[in-house]
Amino acid sequence: MLTPEARAAALEKAARIRRERADIKRQLKVGSLTLERAFELVPTNEAIAKMKVLALLEALPALGKVKARRVLDQVGISESRRVQGLGANQRAELLKIAVR
């Protein structure tokens, strides 16, 4: 069981991460952040690293919910996979397909 202070800190961290993810999705949508750049930020950005690949793809302007799922199927990536869990080949395939 968490102490009240630890619980408050965990809630604050979760809220901060949610705000960061929303900002990342907005940046992807307007084009100020590319998918390639998002992949480069994974080692230093926890919000992107722990984001689901599906959510990242859905935020791209050219892809919607249906096309994003189709891309994941094409590359052979589970809908529940997180960005930090992608291999180099999977990232390259996503960049090739999703950026077309």
Coordinates of C-alpha atoms in Angstrom, one line a residue:
M1 CA 0.0 0.0 0.0
L2 CA 1.3 3.4 -0.9
T3 CA 1.7 6.2 1.5
P4 CA -0.5 9.3 0.8
E5 CA 2.6 11.2 -0.4
A6 CA 3.7 8.4 -2.7
R7 CA 0.2 8.1 -4.1
A8 CA 0.0 11.8 -4.7
A9 CA 3.5 11.7 -6.5
A10 CA 2.4 8.7 -8.6
L11 CA -0.9 10.5 -9.6
E12 CA 1.1 13.7 -10.5
K13 CA 3.5 11.7 -12.6
A14 CA 0.7 9.9 -14.4
A15 CA -1.0 13.2 -15.2
R16 CA 2.2 14.7 -16.5
I17 CA 2.8 11.7 -18.8
R18 CA -0.8 11.9 -20.1
R19 CA -0.3 15.6 -20.9
E20 CA 3.0 14.9 -22.6
R21 CA 1.4 12.1 -24.7
A22 CA -1.5 14.4 -25.7
D23 CA 1.1 17.1 -26.8
I24 CA 3.0 14.5 -28.8
K25 CA -0.1 13.4 -30.6
R26 CA -1.0 17.0 -31.3
Q27 CA 2.5 17.6 -32.7
L28 CA 2.3 14.6 -34.9
K29 CA -1.2 15.6 -36.2
V30 CA 0.0 19.1 -37.2
G31 CA 3.3 17.9 -38.6
S32 CA 5.7 19.6 -36.2
L33 CA 6.9 16.1 -35.1
T34 CA 7.6 13.3 -37.6
L35 CA 7.4 9.6 -36.9
E36 CA 11.1 9.3 -37.5
R37 CA 11.9 12.0 -34.9
A38 CA 9.5 10.4 -32.4
F39 CA 11.4 7.1 -32.8
E40 CA 14.7 9.0 -32.2
L41 CA 13.3 10.4 -28.9
V42 CA 12.4 7.0 -27.5
P43 CA 15.6 6.5 -25.4
T44 CA 15.2 9.9 -23.7
N45 CA 11.4 10.4 -23.6
E46 CA 9.4 8.1 -21.3
A47 CA 6.0 9.3 -22.7
I48 CA 6.8 8.2 -26.2
A49 CA 8.6 5.0 -25.2
K50 CA 5.6 3.7 -23.2
M51 CA 3.1 4.9 -25.7
K52 CA 1.3 2.2 -27.8
V53 CA 2.4 2.1 -31.4
L54 CA -1.2 2.2 -32.5
A55 CA -1.8 5.5 -30.7
L56 CA 1.3 6.9 -32.3
L57 CA 0.2 5.9 -35.8
E58 CA -3.4 7.1 -35.3
A59 CA -2.0 10.5 -34.5
L60 CA -0.4 10.8 -37.9
P61 CA -2.3 13.1 -40.3
A62 CA -2.4 10.5 -43.2
L63 CA -3.6 7.7 -41.0
G64 CA -6.8 7.1 -39.1
K65 CA -7.9 4.3 -36.9
V66 CA -8.5 1.8 -39.7
K67 CA -5.4 2.5 -41.7
A68 CA -3.2 2.5 -38.6
R69 CA -4.5 -1.0 -37.7
R70 CA -3.9 -2.1 -41.3
V71 CA -0.3 -0.9 -41.2
L72 CA 0.3 -2.8 -37.9
D73 CA -1.2 -5.9 -39.5
Q74 CA 1.0 -5.5 -42.6
V75 CA 4.2 -5.2 -40.5
G76 CA 3.1 -7.9 -38.0
I77 CA 3.0 -5.8 -34.9
S78 CA 0.4 -6.4 -32.1
E79 CA -2.0 -3.6 -31.3
S80 CA -0.8 -3.7 -27.7
R81 CA 2.9 -3.3 -28.5
R82 CA 4.6 -0.2 -27.0
V83 CA 7.0 2.0 -29.0
Q84 CA 10.0 1.0 -26.8
G85 CA 9.4 -2.7 -27.7
L86 CA 9.8 -2.2 -31.4
G87 CA 12.9 -3.6 -33.1
A88 CA 15.0 -1.7 -35.7
N89 CA 13.5 -3.6 -38.6
Q90 CA 9.9 -3.0 -37.4
R91 CA 10.6 0.8 -37.0
A92 CA 12.1 0.8 -40.6
E93 CA 9.0 -1.0 -42.0
L94 CA 6.7 1.4 -40.2
L95 CA 8.6 4.4 -41.6
K96 CA 8.5 3.0 -45.1
I97 CA 4.7 2.2 -45.0
A98 CA 3.3 4.9 -42.7
V99 CA 5.1 7.8 -44.2
R100 CA 4.1 7.1 -47.8

